[in-house]
């Protein structure tokens, strides 16, 4: 049985015991039909031209793990930002783990999607926001149909969450192949502020396929800083579907650090639904072997006087492949838009490839739009300069790669995270950068 | 210390260096002068090991060892330092982090442990003071947005930190005002000993007033056409290079 057929038939059993009679149930039914009609995307679709899911969907995934799995904190401590105090929402094989988590209901809600979907006190918020910005493409629909668990974060007006929130999805590898579909809903009300770090981490080399959907609603003058750390094992693949709605004067930044995994596809969608909105999309990709990372961004400028900044850096070694597809739509009403997009890439080995494609669709006449894309090697003169100072070739390469990627790190607002990412980069490049940050 | 014998080097079809002979002994200061495009920077780069240039004939010996096959970093580990005419900008790496990396890489090559952090800091402060560089400067990205003079000062700061046996200064004086020139020259003179040697590439006499050369060589069209003492530098300043060209033709 194909994965698609398996999912469609599993849905019949799944829907029997989940939220019958609620409006969500109707959303699910509609979503599974959409998925059933379109199936998994193929390379025939323009948006999936360079990314094939064939090798991933051929596995026989477990869709509902039977037993609850646990892990020891000391085994997974390194995946937490343990140097500082954080809220934590932790899932193990898709199931909430209270032992590793630290949630709260004190003035803000940092808790579970399963509660939000089932408890009356969250009903109004869920009705207002759930699935309101997510698209109805096949993978998002697949997630919507099975949406059951994930992070639910609600920050009421004028609240600033005093510490970052970590959302971590562990996969134990107890199943030979596991499909995970986390569903996150994040609502940040007027003038509120939150910082979130999200991570998917499999603990073995077994196959894990994560199809995650995150909806973020940034209301008036709110600010959201979202950091995605993608440094998974080579058996793990991730399709991250993130949808962000921004109202007047809001600031949202998403940093995506893609250092590992078999295949990663980031569908990052910003919808600017107010004036004076600022959207920041940044990414560093450093991959090797046969790894594949595809950034598919959309910034939809709907209202006037808004800005967007995209800056993605990629370093590709071995046989790795990268894709950057950055779409900017400036609608007719969106005058005085300032949209910036930059994608710079370095190919370390002859066999590494990158396909970079900006897509600008501009319907307003008074806008500032700039984009640029470069694909190159490390600068030879700079290499020589470093080597004449006694720095070995490999270390010099690392230093230049670090230099190349570093301006993306400047906007990371959590120093401990910044230090952590820097270390990950150093490790990824396989050298000791020789300095403390 | 450095012996260059009949060195020919170039890129692809073009010869740039056409038979250079030069011997530099420990304790000596040599100046290389010559018109633009005569091959001075190429000579410096070839000594430092730039792979872009093919050595087609001749040999370079450093402390009696043929260094033809050595990578630039291996030459650096042996004690060769090149102060660049055009230092490269490296954003995201501070002057301090860069020099720390360089120092520890050199130590590693000698089988030494990393230099303890406090010792490193002390040394950095000391040398920065010697060249009148302020603290802020050290935390800036390497050469990024530096003025011409700041870049050159930073080169000499690195020279002082790495303390090489052979220092090649490629037009270190260009971009420096009189005061900066004095600071840099004084620093270089303090580093001078009978165990190391300096090769100064310059267009102008004024640097040689401060760093006094034992020998002055004139490089023209890839060859050393005349060698003399510091008086030759004065003569060049006064009369230009044309008379040497005539002289060379006559020979
Ligand atoms: N990478 C290169 N490729 C081609 N020609 C070069 C290269 N580097 C230097 N040259 C040429 O070699 C000659 C000598 O240059 P250079 O050594 O920089 O001279 P100088 O430092 O004496 O001004 C010049 O004609 C220059 O154009
Ligand atoms: Mg030159």
XYZ file of C-alpha atoms and ligand atoms in Angstrom:
716
model
C 0.000 0.000 0.000
C 1.335 3.437 -0.832
C 1.844 5.914 1.975
C -0.953 8.015 0.585
C -3.418 5.106 0.650
C -2.280 4.120 4.090
C -2.871 7.636 5.388
C -6.248 7.989 3.779
C -7.459 4.688 5.210
C -5.960 5.427 8.646
C -7.931 8.623 8.713
C -11.168 6.644 8.844
C -10.126 5.026 12.092
C -8.616 8.259 13.434
C -11.680 10.419 12.913
C -13.849 8.038 14.917
C -12.310 9.033 18.180
C -11.417 12.675 17.656
C -13.543 15.781 18.124
C -16.727 14.536 16.470
C -19.362 17.271 15.985
C -16.916 20.168 16.398
C -16.153 22.629 13.617
C -12.656 21.243 13.562
C -13.956 17.920 12.440
C -15.337 19.499 9.315
C -11.988 21.143 8.654
C -10.352 17.715 8.958
C -12.763 16.045 6.594
C -12.205 18.721 4.005
C -8.442 18.554 4.447
C -8.175 14.790 3.979
C -10.180 15.104 0.767
C -7.759 17.729 -0.503
C -4.862 15.435 0.287
C -6.604 12.471 -1.264
C -7.216 14.404 -4.469
C -3.737 15.837 -4.867
C -1.486 13.321 -3.088
C 2.166 14.018 -2.304
C 3.690 16.698 -4.518
C 5.866 15.508 -7.396
C 8.635 17.105 -9.436
C 6.086 17.857 -12.127
C 4.833 20.703 -9.985
C 6.800 23.903 -10.542
C 7.244 24.485 -6.797
C 8.716 20.991 -6.350
C 10.842 20.882 -9.476
C 14.104 20.403 -7.590
C 12.883 18.462 -4.577
C 11.707 14.894 -4.838
C 9.883 13.172 -1.999
C 10.086 9.764 -3.699
C 12.818 8.332 -1.508
C 10.960 9.494 1.592
C 7.425 8.369 0.934
C 8.498 4.879 -0.048
C 9.171 3.964 3.614
C 6.561 2.101 5.607
C 5.891 4.623 8.360
C 4.258 4.028 11.648
C 1.566 6.693 11.871
C 0.331 6.208 15.438
C 3.036 4.885 17.772
C 1.550 2.345 20.139
C 3.379 2.974 23.351
C 4.654 6.048 25.087
C 8.389 6.330 24.833
C 10.694 8.132 27.200
C 14.248 9.394 27.149
C 16.615 10.314 29.939
C 17.203 14.033 30.360
C 20.961 13.595 30.409
C 20.829 11.931 27.000
C 19.090 14.862 25.395
C 20.268 17.787 27.509
C 22.546 18.977 24.747
C 19.583 19.683 22.491
C 18.142 22.180 24.947
C 19.379 25.698 25.381
C 20.248 24.692 28.929
C 22.539 27.633 29.673
C 19.494 29.790 30.281
C 16.047 29.355 31.728
C 13.381 28.612 29.132
C 9.857 27.328 28.819
C 9.862 23.953 27.148
C 7.259 22.023 25.236
C 8.700 18.611 24.516
C 7.310 15.754 22.486
C 8.703 12.283 22.204
C 7.599 10.415 19.106
C 4.776 12.896 18.819
C 3.543 12.422 22.388
C 3.819 15.186 24.984
C 6.401 14.516 27.677
C 5.611 16.352 30.886
C 8.839 15.307 32.568
C 11.055 17.195 30.114
C 8.664 20.086 29.645
C 8.085 23.307 31.482
C 4.800 24.859 30.470
C 2.850 27.698 32.018
C -0.603 29.217 32.333
C 0.585 32.153 34.355
C -0.601 35.223 32.401
C 0.469 33.555 29.167
C -0.378 30.118 27.811
C 2.547 27.929 26.859
C 1.007 24.525 26.577
C -0.402 21.896 24.272
C -2.350 21.879 21.092
C -4.257 18.828 22.319
C -5.609 20.887 25.230
C -6.405 23.822 23.022
C -8.326 21.629 20.625
C -10.341 19.896 23.325
C -10.873 22.238 26.275
C -13.729 24.745 26.270
C -11.632 27.600 27.644
C -9.572 27.723 24.453
C -12.554 27.378 22.176
C -12.803 31.046 21.192
C -9.135 31.368 20.303
C -9.159 28.130 18.351
C -12.245 29.189 16.446
C -10.644 32.512 15.635
C -7.266 31.276 14.595
C -6.933 27.556 13.931
C -6.297 26.840 10.241
C -7.115 30.445 9.378
C -3.816 31.242 7.681
C -2.570 27.774 6.714
C -2.833 27.089 2.992
C -4.739 24.158 1.572
C -1.869 22.588 -0.326
C -1.650 18.819 -0.026
C 0.991 18.560 2.711
C -0.532 21.246 4.907
C -3.914 19.591 4.415
C -2.476 16.236 5.397
C -1.261 17.799 8.624
C -4.587 19.519 9.226
C -6.506 16.283 8.831
C -4.428 14.590 11.522
C -3.709 17.683 13.633
C -3.749 16.556 17.226
C -0.639 17.569 19.110
C 1.906 20.347 19.103
C 2.602 23.614 20.841
C -0.080 26.095 21.716
C 1.202 29.502 22.658
C -1.023 32.432 23.498
C 0.471 35.723 24.616
C -2.164 38.256 25.635
C -1.980 41.996 25.066
C 1.035 43.914 26.363
C 2.768 40.801 27.697
C 6.403 40.182 27.146
C 7.321 36.575 27.813
C 10.293 36.819 30.135
C 12.165 33.836 28.742
C 12.383 32.055 25.405
C 10.140 29.115 24.612
C 11.645 25.926 23.236
C 9.575 23.517 21.189
C 11.424 20.237 20.783
C 10.252 17.152 18.937
C 12.324 14.071 19.691
C 12.117 10.839 17.753
C 13.461 7.844 19.698
C 13.944 5.511 16.767
C 11.982 2.807 18.551
C 9.974 2.540 15.365
C 11.875 1.593 12.204
C 10.154 4.443 10.419
C 7.997 7.107 11.988
C 5.742 9.797 10.567
C 5.231 12.868 12.751
C 2.832 15.704 12.139
C 3.163 18.341 14.821
C 0.734 21.226 14.647
C 1.569 24.493 16.349
C -0.598 27.521 16.943
C 0.956 30.744 18.164
C -1.098 33.832 18.856
C 0.677 36.990 19.950
C -1.709 39.769 20.810
C -1.293 43.503 20.561
C 2.009 44.813 21.869
C 3.060 41.392 23.126
C 6.478 39.865 22.556
C 7.807 36.332 22.394
C 10.932 34.428 21.373
C 10.606 30.831 20.226
C 13.148 28.160 19.333
C 11.993 25.092 17.468
C 13.903 21.911 16.942
C 13.266 18.452 15.492
C 15.702 15.864 16.691
C 15.836 12.175 15.985
C 17.987 10.183 18.367
C 18.967 7.388 15.953
C 19.537 7.022 12.234
C 16.118 5.452 11.695
C 13.763 7.011 9.202
C 11.660 9.894 10.504
C 9.417 11.954 8.299
C 8.076 15.118 9.907
C 5.389 17.136 8.210
C 4.876 20.047 10.523
C 2.522 23.020 10.339
C 2.914 26.185 12.391
C 0.528 29.109 12.316
C 1.674 32.388 13.814
C -0.582 35.370 14.313
C 1.221 38.576 15.157
C -1.320 41.197 16.120
C -0.832 44.983 16.164
C 2.632 46.159 17.258
C 3.581 42.718 18.495
C 6.961 41.167 17.969
C 7.908 37.561 17.398
C 11.394 36.120 16.974
C 11.348 32.550 15.774
C 14.434 30.379 15.442
C 14.427 27.037 13.677
C 17.354 24.756 14.397
C 17.551 21.995 11.834
C 20.495 19.785 12.617
C 19.015 16.343 12.441
C 20.343 12.866 11.670
C 20.671 11.607 8.135
C 17.577 9.429 8.468
C 15.339 12.361 9.269
C 13.413 14.451 6.786
C 11.407 17.548 7.507
C 8.749 19.464 5.709
C 8.175 22.624 7.655
C 5.084 24.575 6.690
C 4.990 27.886 8.521
C 2.365 30.541 7.971
C 2.573 33.972 9.488
C -0.062 36.652 9.569
C 1.064 40.125 10.588
C -1.047 43.106 11.599
C -0.149 46.804 11.759
C 3.258 47.653 13.140
C 4.220 44.090 13.970
C 7.746 42.719 13.699
C 8.342 39.071 12.935
C 11.671 37.433 12.250
C 12.317 33.825 11.362
C 15.857 32.459 11.343
C 16.340 29.015 9.880
C 19.586 27.173 10.555
C 19.779 24.092 8.363
C 22.828 21.989 9.129
C 21.617 18.434 8.793
C 18.982 15.930 7.873
C 18.268 13.854 4.823
C 15.859 16.272 3.212
C 14.506 19.573 4.470
C 11.880 21.655 2.820
C 10.986 24.961 4.445
C 7.766 26.477 3.207
C 7.840 29.824 4.934
C 4.913 32.118 4.203
C 4.446 35.683 5.396
C 1.210 37.567 4.887
C 1.399 41.254 5.716
C -2.126 42.198 6.664
C -1.496 45.623 8.082
C 0.598 48.720 7.542
C 4.126 49.360 8.797
C 4.788 45.675 9.116
C 8.327 44.379 9.213
C 9.167 40.813 8.189
C 12.620 39.291 8.424
C 13.551 35.938 6.898
C 17.084 34.746 7.406
C 18.811 31.463 6.942
C 22.127 29.698 7.052
C 22.402 26.365 5.296
C 25.553 24.281 5.622
C 25.212 20.760 4.296
C 27.273 17.914 2.877
C 27.043 14.312 1.641
C 23.727 13.817 -0.092
C 21.785 16.205 2.087
C 19.151 18.402 0.526
C 17.740 21.695 1.790
C 15.027 23.604 -0.025
C 13.928 27.068 1.111
C 10.652 28.068 -0.421
C 9.683 31.505 0.842
C 6.701 33.694 0.177
C 6.269 37.263 1.313
C 2.897 38.652 0.401
C 2.827 42.426 0.664
C -0.845 43.219 0.890
C -0.941 46.611 2.606
C 1.109 49.789 2.045
C 4.240 50.963 3.882
C 5.688 47.591 4.806
C 9.124 46.093 4.683
C 10.578 42.657 4.201
C 14.195 41.529 4.449
C 15.387 38.163 3.251
C 18.957 37.053 3.618
C 19.852 33.412 3.015
C 23.362 32.020 2.927
C 24.223 28.542 1.770
C 27.396 26.478 1.867
C 27.204 23.208 -0.002
C 29.809 20.445 0.149
C 29.975 16.892 -1.176
C 26.996 15.879 -3.277
C 24.608 18.095 -1.374
C 21.905 20.038 -3.135
C 20.240 23.289 -2.261
C 17.214 25.133 -3.518
C 16.188 28.699 -2.853
C 12.914 29.835 -4.261
C 11.993 33.266 -2.976
C 8.667 34.619 -4.039
C 7.656 38.198 -3.323
C 4.194 39.414 -4.216
C 3.484 43.127 -3.966
C -0.204 43.696 -4.420
C -1.743 46.737 -6.057
C -2.628 48.424 -2.758
C 0.819 47.801 -1.255
C 2.430 51.101 -2.235
C 5.716 52.161 -0.631
C 6.705 48.562 -0.082
C 10.387 48.009 0.623
C 11.269 44.414 -0.197
C 14.800 43.108 -0.083
C 15.994 39.630 -0.925
C 19.487 38.249 -0.980
C 20.668 34.685 -1.521
C 24.393 33.946 -1.534
C 25.874 30.525 -1.990
C 29.242 28.850 -1.919
C 29.842 25.515 -3.553
C 32.749 23.761 -1.866
C 32.849 20.684 -4.076
C 32.308 20.206 -7.797
C 29.372 17.925 -7.258
C 27.365 20.167 -4.983
C 24.561 22.122 -6.617
C 22.233 24.996 -5.820
C 19.199 26.190 -7.698
C 18.339 29.732 -6.762
C 15.342 31.487 -8.154
C 13.812 34.799 -7.143
C 10.196 35.319 -8.170
C 8.994 38.878 -8.042
C 5.398 39.686 -8.806
C 4.857 43.400 -8.434
C 1.508 45.005 -9.062
C 2.067 48.335 -7.305
C 4.062 51.130 -8.949
C 5.668 52.966 -6.048
C 7.821 50.247 -4.493
C 11.436 49.514 -3.700
C 12.332 45.957 -4.528
C 15.794 44.547 -4.748
C 17.072 41.050 -5.023
C 20.386 39.430 -5.658
C 21.778 35.968 -5.886
C 25.355 34.784 -6.061
C 26.905 31.376 -6.463
C 30.637 31.116 -6.047
C 33.660 29.590 -4.446
C 35.741 30.866 -1.565
C 37.815 33.917 -2.453
C 41.334 32.776 -3.403
C 43.041 35.992 -2.392
C 41.435 35.793 1.058
C 42.533 32.155 1.350
C 46.101 33.137 0.504
C 46.001 35.983 3.009
C 44.962 33.671 5.839
C 47.451 30.990 4.849
C 50.336 33.464 4.871
C 49.475 33.993 8.539
C 50.099 30.326 9.181
C 46.453 29.305 9.144
C 46.087 25.905 7.499
C 43.983 25.608 4.396
C 41.159 23.761 6.088
C 41.010 26.186 8.985
C 41.243 29.120 6.580
C 38.330 27.723 4.607
C 36.380 27.425 7.822
C 37.167 30.972 8.824
C 35.993 32.252 5.464
C 32.853 30.154 5.581
C 32.151 31.501 9.025
C 32.811 35.032 7.796
C 30.482 34.414 4.870
C 27.617 33.252 7.052
C 28.208 35.448 10.067
C 26.132 38.505 9.211
C 23.048 36.326 9.400
C 23.972 35.600 13.040
C 24.095 39.283 13.938
C 20.322 39.502 14.185
C 20.015 36.535 16.569
C 18.803 38.206 19.749
C 19.493 35.410 22.249
C 23.261 35.457 22.944
C 23.349 31.858 24.197
C 21.616 30.682 21.055
C 23.988 32.692 18.940
C 26.951 31.070 20.664
C 25.353 27.668 20.208
C 24.765 28.191 16.500
C 28.315 29.422 16.086
C 29.572 26.228 17.707
C 27.324 24.145 15.496
C 28.739 25.907 12.472
C 32.294 25.275 13.661
C 31.507 21.621 14.253
C 29.727 21.338 10.953
C 32.723 22.705 9.118
C 34.825 20.234 11.104
C 37.268 22.632 12.706
C 38.010 24.510 15.816
C 37.522 28.143 14.982
C 39.944 28.852 17.752
C 38.048 31.640 19.396
C 35.412 32.063 21.997
C 32.333 34.093 21.223
C 68.452 33.098 5.262
C 66.754 33.646 1.881
C 68.397 32.693 -1.371
C 66.702 33.184 -4.697
C 68.407 31.735 -7.723
C 67.451 32.495 -11.303
C 63.765 32.676 -10.438
C 61.319 32.725 -13.337
C 57.632 32.906 -12.566
C 54.408 34.003 -14.205
C 50.839 33.201 -15.035
C 49.963 30.929 -17.915
C 51.657 32.386 -21.007
C 53.071 35.553 -19.418
C 56.420 35.683 -17.665
C 56.469 38.218 -14.871
C 59.705 37.384 -13.070
C 62.526 36.770 -15.518
C 65.545 35.526 -13.632
C 65.766 36.986 -10.148
C 68.818 36.465 -8.001
C 68.748 37.686 -4.435
C 70.398 36.765 -1.180
C 69.193 38.057 2.171
C 71.175 37.215 5.297
C 70.049 37.355 8.902
C 70.327 40.823 10.383
C 70.029 42.545 7.003
C 67.495 44.987 5.629
C 66.943 44.950 1.870
C 64.904 47.442 -0.085
C 63.347 46.615 -3.436
C 62.357 49.557 -5.551
C 61.074 49.798 -9.066
C 58.393 51.212 -11.297
C 54.774 50.052 -11.130
C 54.209 46.700 -12.771
C 57.852 45.645 -12.594
C 57.017 42.544 -10.552
C 57.675 43.540 -6.932
C 54.400 42.238 -5.520
C 54.682 39.126 -7.661
C 58.111 38.400 -6.194
C 56.742 38.885 -2.677
C 53.766 36.590 -3.390
C 55.934 33.902 -4.937
C 58.192 33.871 -1.888
C 55.106 33.575 0.317
C 53.826 30.674 -1.798
C 50.936 31.994 -3.848
C 49.773 29.127 -6.037
C 48.354 31.392 -8.699
C 51.893 31.953 -9.994
C 53.818 29.167 -11.719
C 57.491 28.974 -10.984
C 58.962 27.880 -14.310
C 62.666 28.020 -13.485
C 64.979 28.576 -10.577
C 64.785 27.994 -6.836
C 63.903 29.654 -3.569
C 65.797 28.509 -0.501
C 64.835 29.507 3.003
C 67.424 28.579 5.611
C 69.033 26.330 2.979
C 65.813 24.422 2.328
C 64.144 24.479 -1.084
C 60.626 25.684 -0.299
C 59.122 25.232 -3.760
C 56.735 22.523 -2.652
C 55.604 24.152 0.587
C 52.114 25.583 1.039
C 51.846 29.241 2.123
C 50.998 28.226 5.703
C 54.044 25.952 5.888
C 56.253 28.817 4.782
C 54.611 30.969 7.452
C 55.362 28.289 10.044
C 59.015 28.420 8.984
C 59.025 32.151 9.639
C 58.143 33.942 6.411
C 55.718 36.840 6.742
C 54.220 38.982 4.010
C 52.658 42.340 4.762
C 50.192 42.787 1.903
C 50.068 45.760 -0.405
C 46.298 45.252 -0.471
C 45.174 43.466 2.724
C 41.991 41.435 2.275
C 38.757 42.354 4.072
C 37.199 39.546 6.072
C 33.840 40.496 7.569
C 32.625 38.677 10.664
C 36.092 37.836 11.983
C 37.500 40.364 14.416
C 41.144 41.423 14.430
C 41.526 39.783 17.841
C 39.961 36.470 16.875
C 41.935 36.394 13.685
C 45.282 36.951 15.345
C 44.464 34.427 18.080
C 43.700 31.841 15.439
C 46.907 32.653 13.583
C 49.064 32.480 16.707
C 47.610 29.169 17.811
C 47.844 27.684 14.341
C 51.540 28.570 14.295
C 51.993 27.061 17.739
C 50.183 23.909 16.724
C 52.542 23.560 13.760
C 55.435 23.663 16.230
C 53.772 21.086 18.467
C 52.921 23.616 21.162
C 49.688 23.964 23.108
C 47.381 26.935 22.521
C 48.654 30.088 24.141
C 46.877 30.671 27.475
C 44.128 33.257 27.074
C 45.553 35.779 29.535
C 49.006 35.623 28.018
C 47.474 36.150 24.575
C 45.488 39.126 25.800
C 48.540 40.702 27.366
C 50.550 40.291 24.201
C 47.772 41.693 22.028
C 47.499 44.766 24.282
C 51.223 45.299 24.320
C 51.637 45.147 20.558
C 48.519 47.202 19.900
C 49.960 49.899 22.145
C 53.244 49.771 20.306
C 51.425 50.763 17.116
C 49.076 53.183 18.870
C 45.981 51.183 17.950
C 42.979 51.591 20.218
C 40.891 48.813 21.771
C 37.875 49.376 19.535
C 40.013 48.689 16.550
C 40.780 45.183 17.793
C 37.144 44.161 17.938
C 36.352 45.370 14.450
C 36.031 42.964 11.532
C 39.380 42.317 9.898
C 40.190 45.126 7.450
C 36.507 45.743 6.795
C 36.017 49.446 6.239
C 39.563 50.180 7.454
C 41.259 53.201 5.945
C 44.392 52.545 3.907
C 46.529 53.547 6.868
C 44.607 51.366 9.321
C 45.046 48.370 7.073
C 48.793 48.841 6.940
C 49.058 49.406 10.666
C 47.109 46.215 11.180
C 49.536 44.333 8.944
C 52.458 45.467 11.039
C 50.571 44.633 14.224
C 50.254 41.069 12.894
C 53.932 41.088 12.044
C 54.758 42.033 15.611
C 52.467 39.335 16.991
C 53.853 36.573 14.782
C 57.503 37.653 15.080
C 58.764 36.035 11.861
C 62.344 35.460 10.719
C 61.791 37.084 7.367
C 59.376 39.977 6.978
C 58.467 41.199 3.512
C 56.745 44.584 3.616
C 54.979 45.297 0.340
C 54.375 49.050 0.067
C 53.547 49.290 3.724
C 54.224 53.006 3.531
C 51.572 53.811 0.941
C 48.465 55.169 2.629
C 50.337 56.158 5.789
C 50.683 59.775 6.837
C 53.976 61.007 8.280
C 53.039 60.262 11.905
C 51.716 56.788 11.152
C 54.809 56.092 9.092
C 56.995 56.965 12.049
C 54.977 54.758 14.406
C 55.115 51.812 12.025
C 58.794 52.273 11.232
C 59.706 52.538 14.914
C 57.780 49.336 15.574
C 59.574 47.521 12.785
C 62.929 48.761 14.042
C 62.178 47.468 17.517
C 61.540 44.035 16.056
C 64.775 44.063 14.099
C 67.582 41.842 15.382
C 70.570 39.989 14.077
C 68.434 36.864 13.822
C 65.801 38.183 11.455
C 65.719 39.986 8.144
C 63.477 42.523 6.450
C 62.685 43.084 2.793
C 61.039 46.449 2.206
C 59.254 47.040 -1.078
C 58.657 50.727 -1.622
C 58.447 53.547 -4.109
C 59.669 56.197 -1.776
C 62.812 57.156 -0.025
C 60.923 58.426 3.037
C 60.313 54.995 4.603
C 63.984 54.176 4.122
C 64.895 57.194 6.239
C 63.344 55.291 9.135
C 64.074 51.695 8.209
C 67.574 52.007 6.909
C 68.464 49.404 4.257
C 71.801 47.668 3.888
C 71.076 47.049 0.207
C 68.808 48.640 -2.359
C 67.759 46.648 -5.418
C 66.052 48.005 -8.475
C 63.546 45.677 -10.063
C 62.560 46.379 -13.650
C 60.607 44.199 -16.008
C 61.021 41.141 -13.824
C 64.766 41.471 -13.264
C 66.996 43.066 -10.684
C 68.900 45.527 -12.837
C 70.889 47.346 -10.209
C 71.935 46.830 -6.627
C 73.442 49.440 -4.387
C 73.434 50.905 -0.907
C 70.989 53.359 0.629
C 72.452 56.174 -1.483
C 70.914 54.506 -4.522
C 67.483 55.159 -3.048
C 68.225 58.896 -2.874
C 69.392 58.866 -6.427
C 66.229 57.095 -7.583
C 64.091 59.592 -5.722
C 65.859 62.421 -7.479
C 66.372 61.073 -10.979
C 63.554 58.530 -11.447
C 64.106 55.211 -13.185
C 64.798 56.195 -16.780
C 68.542 56.525 -16.362
C 68.722 52.992 -15.012
C 66.789 51.776 -18.008
C 69.366 53.424 -20.264
C 72.205 51.993 -18.243
C 70.678 48.520 -18.371
C 70.283 48.784 -22.140
C 73.870 49.840 -22.573
C 75.169 46.752 -20.789
N 47.453 37.352 -11.388
C 47.989 37.976 -12.428
N 47.599 37.666 -13.679
C 48.127 38.310 -14.731
N 49.033 39.256 -14.658
C 49.486 39.610 -13.444
C 48.966 38.995 -12.264
N 49.578 39.542 -11.209
C 50.426 40.458 -11.706
N 50.368 40.498 -13.037
C 51.156 41.382 -13.929
O 52.503 41.247 -13.591
C 53.152 42.493 -13.649
C 53.811 42.781 -12.312
O 52.815 43.088 -11.344
P 53.164 43.365 -9.818
O 54.020 42.280 -9.328
O 51.908 43.622 -9.097
O 53.992 44.710 -9.966
P 54.447 45.772 -8.877
O 54.111 45.237 -7.526
O 55.896 45.913 -9.108
O 53.718 47.024 -9.198
C 52.141 43.508 -14.054
O 52.235 43.728 -15.442
C 50.841 42.843 -13.707
O 49.818 43.288 -14.568
Mg 52.913 45.984 -6.015
